[in-house]
PDB file of C-alpha atoms in Angstrom:
ATOM      1  CA  MET A   1      99.813  96.987  75.528  1.00 63.00           C
ATOM      2  CA  LEU A   2      97.494  94.142  76.505  1.00 70.00           C
ATOM      3  CA  PRO A   3      97.115  91.130  74.205  1.00 72.00           C
ATOM      4  CA  ASP A   4      93.355  91.676  73.742  1.00 80.00           C
ATOM      5  CA  PRO A   5      92.393  95.199  74.875  1.00 78.00           C
ATOM      6  CA  LYS A   6      88.773  94.825  73.728  1.00 81.00           C
ATOM      7  CA  THR A   7      88.192  92.176  76.380  1.00 83.00           C
ATOM      8  CA  GLN A   8      90.730  93.409  78.951  1.00 80.00           C
ATOM      9  CA  VAL A   9      90.159  97.168  79.181  1.00 82.00           C
ATOM     10  CA  VAL A  10      87.183  99.121  80.434  1.00 85.00           C
ATOM     11  CA  GLU A  11      87.179 102.864  79.818  1.00 89.00           C
ATOM     12  CA  HIS A  12      85.012 104.554  82.404  1.00 90.00           C
ATOM     13  CA  ASP A  13      84.304 108.173  83.332  1.00 93.00           C
ATOM     14  CA  PHE A  14      84.000 108.219  87.123  1.00 92.00           C
ATOM     15  CA  SER A  15      82.373 111.651  87.012  1.00 92.00           C
ATOM     16  CA  ARG A  16      79.311 109.938  85.488  1.00 95.00           C
ATOM     17  CA  GLY A  17      78.907 107.245  88.136  1.00 95.00           C
ATOM     18  CA  PRO A  18      80.496 104.115  89.593  1.00 95.00           C
ATOM     19  CA  TRP A  19      81.831 101.106  87.728  1.00 92.00           C
ATOM     20  CA  TRP A  20      80.890  97.761  89.245  1.00 92.00           C
ATOM     21  CA  PRO A  21      83.291  95.027  88.083  1.00 92.00           C
ATOM     22  CA  SER A  22      81.750  91.557  88.129  1.00 92.00           C
ATOM     23  CA  LYS A  23      84.837  89.674  89.353  1.00 95.00           C
ATOM     24  CA  THR A  24      87.382  90.145  92.102  1.00 97.00           C
ATOM     25  CA  VAL A  25      91.061  90.627  91.285  1.00 96.00           C
ATOM     26  CA  ASP A  26      94.329  90.186  93.153  1.00 96.00           C
ATOM     27  CA  ALA A  27      95.355  93.829  92.921  1.00 97.00           C
ATOM     28  CA  VAL A  28      94.658  97.331  91.680  1.00 96.00           C
ATOM     29  CA  TRP A  29      97.698  99.384  90.593  1.00 96.00           C
ATOM     30  CA  CYS A  30      96.714 103.041  90.675  1.00 96.00           C
ATOM     31  CA  VAL A  31      99.378 105.658  89.884  1.00 95.00           C
ATOM     32  CA  GLU A  32      98.753 109.334  89.043  1.00 93.00           C
ATOM     33  CA  PHE A  33      94.981 109.160  89.481  1.00 96.00           C
ATOM     34  CA  THR A  34      93.646 110.038  92.926  1.00 96.00           C
ATOM     35  CA  GLU A  35      94.856 113.648  92.944  1.00 96.00           C
ATOM     36  CA  HIS A  36      92.893 114.283  89.731  1.00 96.00           C
ATOM     37  CA  VAL A  37      89.502 113.113  91.046  1.00 95.00           C
ATOM     38  CA  GLY A  38      87.458 115.446  93.246  1.00 96.00           C
ATOM     39  CA  ARG A  39      86.166 113.956  96.469  1.00 95.00           C
ATOM     40  CA  ASN A  40      82.601 114.349  95.184  1.00 97.00           C
ATOM     41  CA  PHE A  41      83.460 111.513  92.759  1.00 96.00           C
ATOM     42  CA  HIS A  42      85.386 109.256  95.171  1.00 95.00           C
ATOM     43  CA  VAL A  43      82.225 107.232  95.796  1.00 95.00           C
ATOM     44  CA  ASN A  44      82.322 106.325  92.113  1.00 96.00           C
ATOM     45  CA  TYR A  45      85.764 104.693  92.018  1.00 96.00           C
ATOM     46  CA  PHE A  46      85.694 102.980  95.410  1.00 96.00           C
ATOM     47  CA  PRO A  47      83.346 100.203  94.169  1.00 96.00           C
ATOM     48  CA  ALA A  48      86.028  99.195  91.632  1.00 96.00           C
ATOM     49  CA  PHE A  49      88.741  99.270  94.315  1.00 97.00           C
ATOM     50  CA  LYS A  50      86.548  97.133  96.575  1.00 98.00           C
ATOM     51  CA  LYS A  51      86.837  94.272  94.075  1.00 98.00           C
ATOM     52  CA  ALA A  52      90.605  93.996  94.693  1.00 98.00           C
ATOM     53  CA  ALA A  53      92.406  92.114  97.469  1.00 98.00           C
ATOM     54  CA  LEU A  54      95.290  94.622  97.432  1.00 98.00           C
ATOM     55  CA  ILE A  55      95.292  98.281  96.425  1.00 98.00           C
ATOM     56  CA  PHE A  56      98.586  99.912  95.390  1.00 98.00           C
ATOM     57  CA  VAL A  57      97.875 103.629  95.115  1.00 98.00           C
ATOM     58  CA  THR A  58      99.845 106.870  94.840  1.00 98.00           C
ATOM     59  CA  HIS A  59      98.803 110.472  95.447  1.00 97.00           C
ATOM     60  CA  SER A  60     100.301 113.901  94.947  1.00 95.00           C
ATOM     61  CA  THR A  61     101.548 116.249  97.651  1.00 94.00           C
ATOM     62  CA  TRP A  62     102.056 119.230  95.320  1.00 92.00           C
ATOM     63  CA  GLY A  63     100.305 121.111  92.533  1.00 87.00           C
ATOM     64  CA  GLY A  64      99.871 120.143  88.923  1.00 90.00           C
ATOM     65  CA  TRP A  65      97.312 120.116  86.140  1.00 91.00           C
ATOM     66  CA  HIS A  66      93.876 119.413  87.609  1.00 93.00           C
ATOM     67  CA  HIS A  67      95.307 118.416  90.975  1.00 95.00           C
ATOM     68  CA  VAL A  68      92.101 118.857  92.966  1.00 96.00           C
ATOM     69  CA  GLU A  69      92.889 116.486  95.866  1.00 96.00           C
ATOM     70  CA  VAL A  70      96.422 117.171  97.129  1.00 96.00           C
ATOM     71  CA  HIS A  71      96.879 115.635 100.586  1.00 96.00           C
ATOM     72  CA  GLU A  72      99.462 113.987 102.835  1.00 97.00           C
ATOM     73  CA  ASP A  73      99.667 110.240 103.524  1.00 97.00           C
ATOM     74  CA  GLU A  74      97.525 110.424 106.655  1.00 98.00           C
ATOM     75  CA  TYR A  75      94.552 111.888 104.771  1.00 97.00           C
ATOM     76  CA  TRP A  76      94.525 109.010 102.299  1.00 98.00           C
ATOM     77  CA  GLN A  77      95.026 106.407 105.016  1.00 98.00           C
ATOM     78  CA  ALA A  78      91.955 107.722 106.846  1.00 98.00           C
ATOM     79  CA  LYS A  79      90.003 107.883 103.573  1.00 97.00           C
ATOM     80  CA  TYR A  80      90.789 104.303 102.581  1.00 98.00           C
ATOM     81  CA  GLU A  81      90.390 102.887 106.071  1.00 98.00           C
ATOM     82  CA  SER A  82      86.972 104.538 106.361  1.00 97.00           C
ATOM     83  CA  ASN A  83      86.053 102.538 103.241  1.00 96.00           C
ATOM     84  CA  GLY A  84      87.048  99.228 104.818  1.00 97.00           C
ATOM     85  CA  PHE A  85      90.647  98.913 103.618  1.00 98.00           C
ATOM     86  CA  VAL A  86      93.545  98.219 105.988  1.00 99.00           C
ATOM     87  CA  TYR A  87      96.788 100.158 105.530  1.00 99.00           C
ATOM     88  CA  SER A  88      99.835  97.865 105.371  1.00 99.00           C
ATOM     89  CA  LYS A  89     102.983  99.573 106.601  1.00 98.00           C
ATOM     90  CA  ASP A  90     104.992  96.449 105.731  1.00 98.00           C
ATOM     91  CA  LEU A  91     103.774  96.073 102.123  1.00 98.00           C
ATOM     92  CA  THR A  92     104.127  99.821 101.571  1.00 98.00           C
ATOM     93  CA  ALA A  93     107.758  99.710 102.746  1.00 98.00           C
ATOM     94  CA  ARG A  94     108.480  96.660 100.578  1.00 97.00           C
ATOM     95  CA  VAL A  95     107.148  98.128  97.330  1.00 98.00           C
ATOM     96  CA  LYS A  96     108.954 101.434  97.939  1.00 98.00           C
ATOM     97  CA  ALA A  97     112.205  99.577  98.676  1.00 97.00           C
ATOM     98  CA  ILE A  98     111.944  97.593  95.431  1.00 95.00           C
ATOM     99  CA  ALA A  99     111.330 100.786  93.443  1.00 95.00           C
ATOM    100  CA  ARG A 100     114.210 102.562  95.185  1.00 96.00           C
ATOM    101  CA  THR A 101     116.584  99.646  94.490  1.00 95.00           C
ATOM    102  CA  GLU A 102     115.612  99.561  90.811  1.00 91.00           C
ATOM    103  CA  ARG A 103     116.306 103.284  90.526  1.00 93.00           C
ATOM    104  CA  GLU A 104     119.626 103.112  92.418  1.00 94.00           C
ATOM    105  CA  ASN A 105     120.766 100.142  90.308  1.00 92.00           C
ATOM    106  CA  ASN A 106     119.788 101.903  87.075  1.00 91.00           C
ATOM    107  CA  THR A 107     117.538  98.968  86.231  1.00 87.00           C
ATOM    108  CA  GLU A 108     116.751  99.097  82.550  1.00 84.00           C
ATOM    109  CA  ALA A 109     113.211  98.864  81.220  1.00 80.00           C
ATOM    110  CA  PHE A 110     112.396  97.051  77.986  1.00 75.00           C
ATOM    111  CA  ASN A 111     112.752 100.309  76.043  1.00 76.00           C
ATOM    112  CA  GLY A 112     116.324 100.818  77.264  1.00 81.00           C
ATOM    113  CA  LYS A 113     115.394 103.635  79.654  1.00 84.00           C
ATOM    114  CA  HIS A 114     116.035 103.403  83.384  1.00 86.00           C
ATOM    115  CA  PHE A 115     113.280 103.029  85.954  1.00 81.00           C
ATOM    116  CA  GLN A 116     112.665 106.189  87.978  1.00 88.00           C
ATOM    117  CA  ALA A 117     109.467 105.183  89.823  1.00 90.00           C
ATOM    118  CA  SER A 118     109.287 108.612  91.465  1.00 93.00           C
ATOM    119  CA  HIS A 119     105.592 108.386  92.343  1.00 94.00           C
ATOM    120  CA  VAL A 120     106.021 104.915  93.818  1.00 96.00           C
ATOM    121  CA  ILE A 121     109.017 105.931  95.936  1.00 96.00           C
ATOM    122  CA  ARG A 122     107.418 109.136  97.205  1.00 97.00           C
ATOM    123  CA  THR A 123     103.763 108.373  97.895  1.00 98.00           C
ATOM    124  CA  MET A 124     102.834 104.752  97.160  1.00 98.00           C
ATOM    125  CA  GLN A 125     100.621 103.236  99.841  1.00 99.00           C
ATOM    126  CA  VAL A 126      99.400  99.640  99.980  1.00 99.00           C
ATOM    127  CA  PHE A 127      96.039  98.682 101.439  1.00 99.00           C
ATOM    128  CA  ILE A 128      94.531  95.259 102.079  1.00 99.00           C
ATOM    129  CA  ASN A 129      90.852  94.656 101.417  1.00 99.00           C
ATOM    130  CA  PRO A 130      89.968  91.908 103.929  1.00 98.00           C
ATOM    131  CA  LEU A 131      86.637  91.116 102.253  1.00 98.00           C
ATOM    132  CA  VAL A 132      88.388  90.090  99.027  1.00 98.00           C
ATOM    133  CA  ALA A 133      91.787  88.979 100.374  1.00 98.00           C
ATOM    134  CA  SER A 134      89.968  86.427 102.554  1.00 97.00           C
ATOM    135  CA  LEU A 135      88.297  84.704  99.577  1.00 97.00           C
ATOM    136  CA  PRO A 136      89.702  81.265  98.659  1.00 93.00           C
ATOM    137  CA  GLU A 137      90.662  82.371  95.131  1.00 94.00           C
ATOM    138  CA  HIS A 138      93.090  84.909  96.612  1.00 95.00           C
ATOM    139  CA  SER A 139      94.736  82.549  99.140  1.00 92.00           C
ATOM    140  CA  HIS A 140      97.983  82.587  97.144  1.00 92.00           C
ATOM    141  CA  LEU A 141      98.642  86.276  97.875  1.00 94.00           C
ATOM    142  CA  PHE A 142     100.150  85.895 101.337  1.00 91.00           C
ATOM    143  CA  ALA A 143     102.177  82.789 100.661  1.00 87.00           C
ATOM    144  CA  GLU A 144     105.436  81.593 102.105  1.00 86.00           C
ATOM    145  CA  PRO A 145     106.677  78.153 103.176  1.00 86.00           C
ATOM    146  CA  GLY A 146     105.230  77.158 106.531  1.00 84.00           C
ATOM    147  CA  CYS A 147     107.159  74.126 107.781  1.00 84.00           C
ATOM    148  CA  PHE A 148     109.959  74.697 110.270  1.00 83.00           C
ATOM    149  CA  THR A 149     113.419  73.561 109.179  1.00 80.00           C
ATOM    150  CA  ASP A 150     115.739  74.636 111.986  1.00 85.00           C
ATOM    151  CA  TYR A 151     116.590  77.771 113.933  1.00 91.00           C
ATOM    152  CA  GLY A 152     118.232  80.311 111.683  1.00 90.00           C
ATOM    153  CA  LYS A 153     117.218  78.474 108.510  1.00 88.00           C
ATOM    154  CA  PRO A 154     114.413  79.372 106.123  1.00 86.00           C
ATOM    155  CA  LYS A 155     111.144  77.456 106.398  1.00 85.00           C
ATOM    156  CA  HIS A 156     110.285  75.014 103.612  1.00 82.00           C
ATOM    157  CA  ASP A 157     107.146  73.784 101.854  1.00 83.00           C
ATOM    158  CA  CYS A 158     105.429  71.148 103.957  1.00 83.00           C
ATOM    159  CA  GLY A 159     105.655  67.576 102.689  1.00 79.00           C
ATOM    160  CA  THR A 160     108.981  68.180 100.972  1.00 74.00           C
ATOM    161  CA  GLY A 161     111.499  67.860 103.804  1.00 65.00           C
ATOM    162  CA  ARG A 162     112.991  64.849 105.541  1.00 65.00           C
ATOM    163  CA  LYS A 163     110.680  62.694 107.690  1.00 65.00           C
ATOM    164  CA  GLU A 164     107.620  64.538 106.442  1.00 61.00           C
ATOM    165  CA  ASP A 165     105.805  61.820 104.535  1.00 59.00           C
ATOM    166  CA  ASN A 166     102.830  62.223 106.873  1.00 65.00           C
ATOM    167  CA  ILE A 167     102.577  65.991 106.436  1.00 76.00           C
ATOM    168  CA  SER A 168     100.213  66.947 103.655  1.00 79.00           C
ATOM    169  CA  LYS A 169     101.583  69.007 100.810  1.00 82.00           C
ATOM    170  CA  LEU A 170      99.996  72.371 100.209  1.00 83.00           C
ATOM    171  CA  PRO A 171      97.915  72.485  96.997  1.00 86.00           C
ATOM    172  CA  GLU A 172      99.465  74.656  94.277  1.00 85.00           C
ATOM    173  CA  ARG A 173      96.592  77.179  94.336  1.00 85.00           C
ATOM    174  CA  PHE A 174      97.700  78.247  97.819  1.00 86.00           C
ATOM    175  CA  LYS A 175     101.265  78.967  96.730  1.00 86.00           C
ATOM    176  CA  ALA A 176     102.646  82.212  95.358  1.00 85.00           C
ATOM    177  CA  LEU A 177     102.782  82.611  91.597  1.00 83.00           C
ATOM    178  CA  LYS A 178     106.180  81.486  90.313  1.00 85.00           C
ATOM    179  CA  ILE A 179     107.468  83.839  87.631  1.00 87.00           C
ATOM    180  CA  THR A 180     109.437  81.923  85.005  1.00 91.00           C
ATOM    181  CA  SER A 181     111.822  83.266  82.378  1.00 90.00           C
ATOM    182  CA  ASP A 182     109.223  82.341  79.721  1.00 92.00           C
ATOM    183  CA  MET A 183     106.635  84.477  81.501  1.00 90.00           C
ATOM    184  CA  GLU A 184     109.106  87.364  81.684  1.00 86.00           C
ATOM    185  CA  LEU A 185     109.822  87.008  77.964  1.00 88.00           C
ATOM    186  CA  GLN A 186     106.114  86.957  77.100  1.00 88.00           C
ATOM    187  CA  TRP A 187     105.598  90.119  79.151  1.00 83.00           C
ATOM    188  CA  GLU A 188     108.595  91.787  77.501  1.00 84.00           C
ATOM    189  CA  ASN A 189     107.153  90.979  74.061  1.00 84.00           C
ATOM    190  CA  ILE A 190     103.771  92.451  75.005  1.00 82.00           C
ATOM    191  CA  VAL A 191     105.402  95.631  76.303  1.00 79.00           C
ATOM    192  CA  ASN A 192     107.755  95.976  73.318  1.00 80.00           C
ATOM    193  CA  LYS A 193     104.834  95.735  70.874  1.00 80.00           C
ATOM    194  CA  SER A 194     103.165  98.675  72.620  1.00 77.00           C
ATOM    195  CA  LEU A 195     106.222 100.954  72.668  1.00 74.00           C
ATOM    196  CA  PRO A 196     106.399 103.663  70.003  1.00 74.00           C
ATOM    197  CA  LYS A 197     108.950 102.939  67.318  1.00 70.00           C
ATOM    198  CA  ASP A 198     111.821 105.444  67.114  1.00 64.00           C
ATOM    199  CA  SER A 199     111.775 107.387  63.876  1.00 42.00           C
ATOM    200  CA  GLU A 200     114.946 106.936  61.846  1.00 40.00           C
TER     201      GLU A 200
END
């Protein structure tokens, strides 16, 4: 699905040891994984998670094939917090709400099927890794306009409002990534190329 998998994908068996990525990343998206890895191997995947500013992770609360770590939310919160991550109730609620809305609205994926996002809605938890989130290269993650407009009105980017010639504008690298329609189209093309073709 990725444009250049040879340079963008690492296949690693966490039962054989840890993987130590060389660079930090904005986020890890981990769905349908943790319940399949015994706690004797947790020490092997945490080094990879520790290279991310944000960790989006699901878990299972019921049985299934090779479900060896089935636990409730509180277990995983304690596990991740004991490894230096901070549970974000707010970000967890936001990502679940987005998934729920997409399901309720029958949002269509690129393949014409509707999003279900069951794992995200049920057990997704979001954790912040302060050691990475605090690095300058990840300053854009918690971005919103910071200059006051008026009571009851949204804030605006500093240096862009009236009478603000003396207020310095925020450099672009500190602002949230703006998703354009071209970016969406590029992503759709990447995904469509990876989808199996229906047999006729």
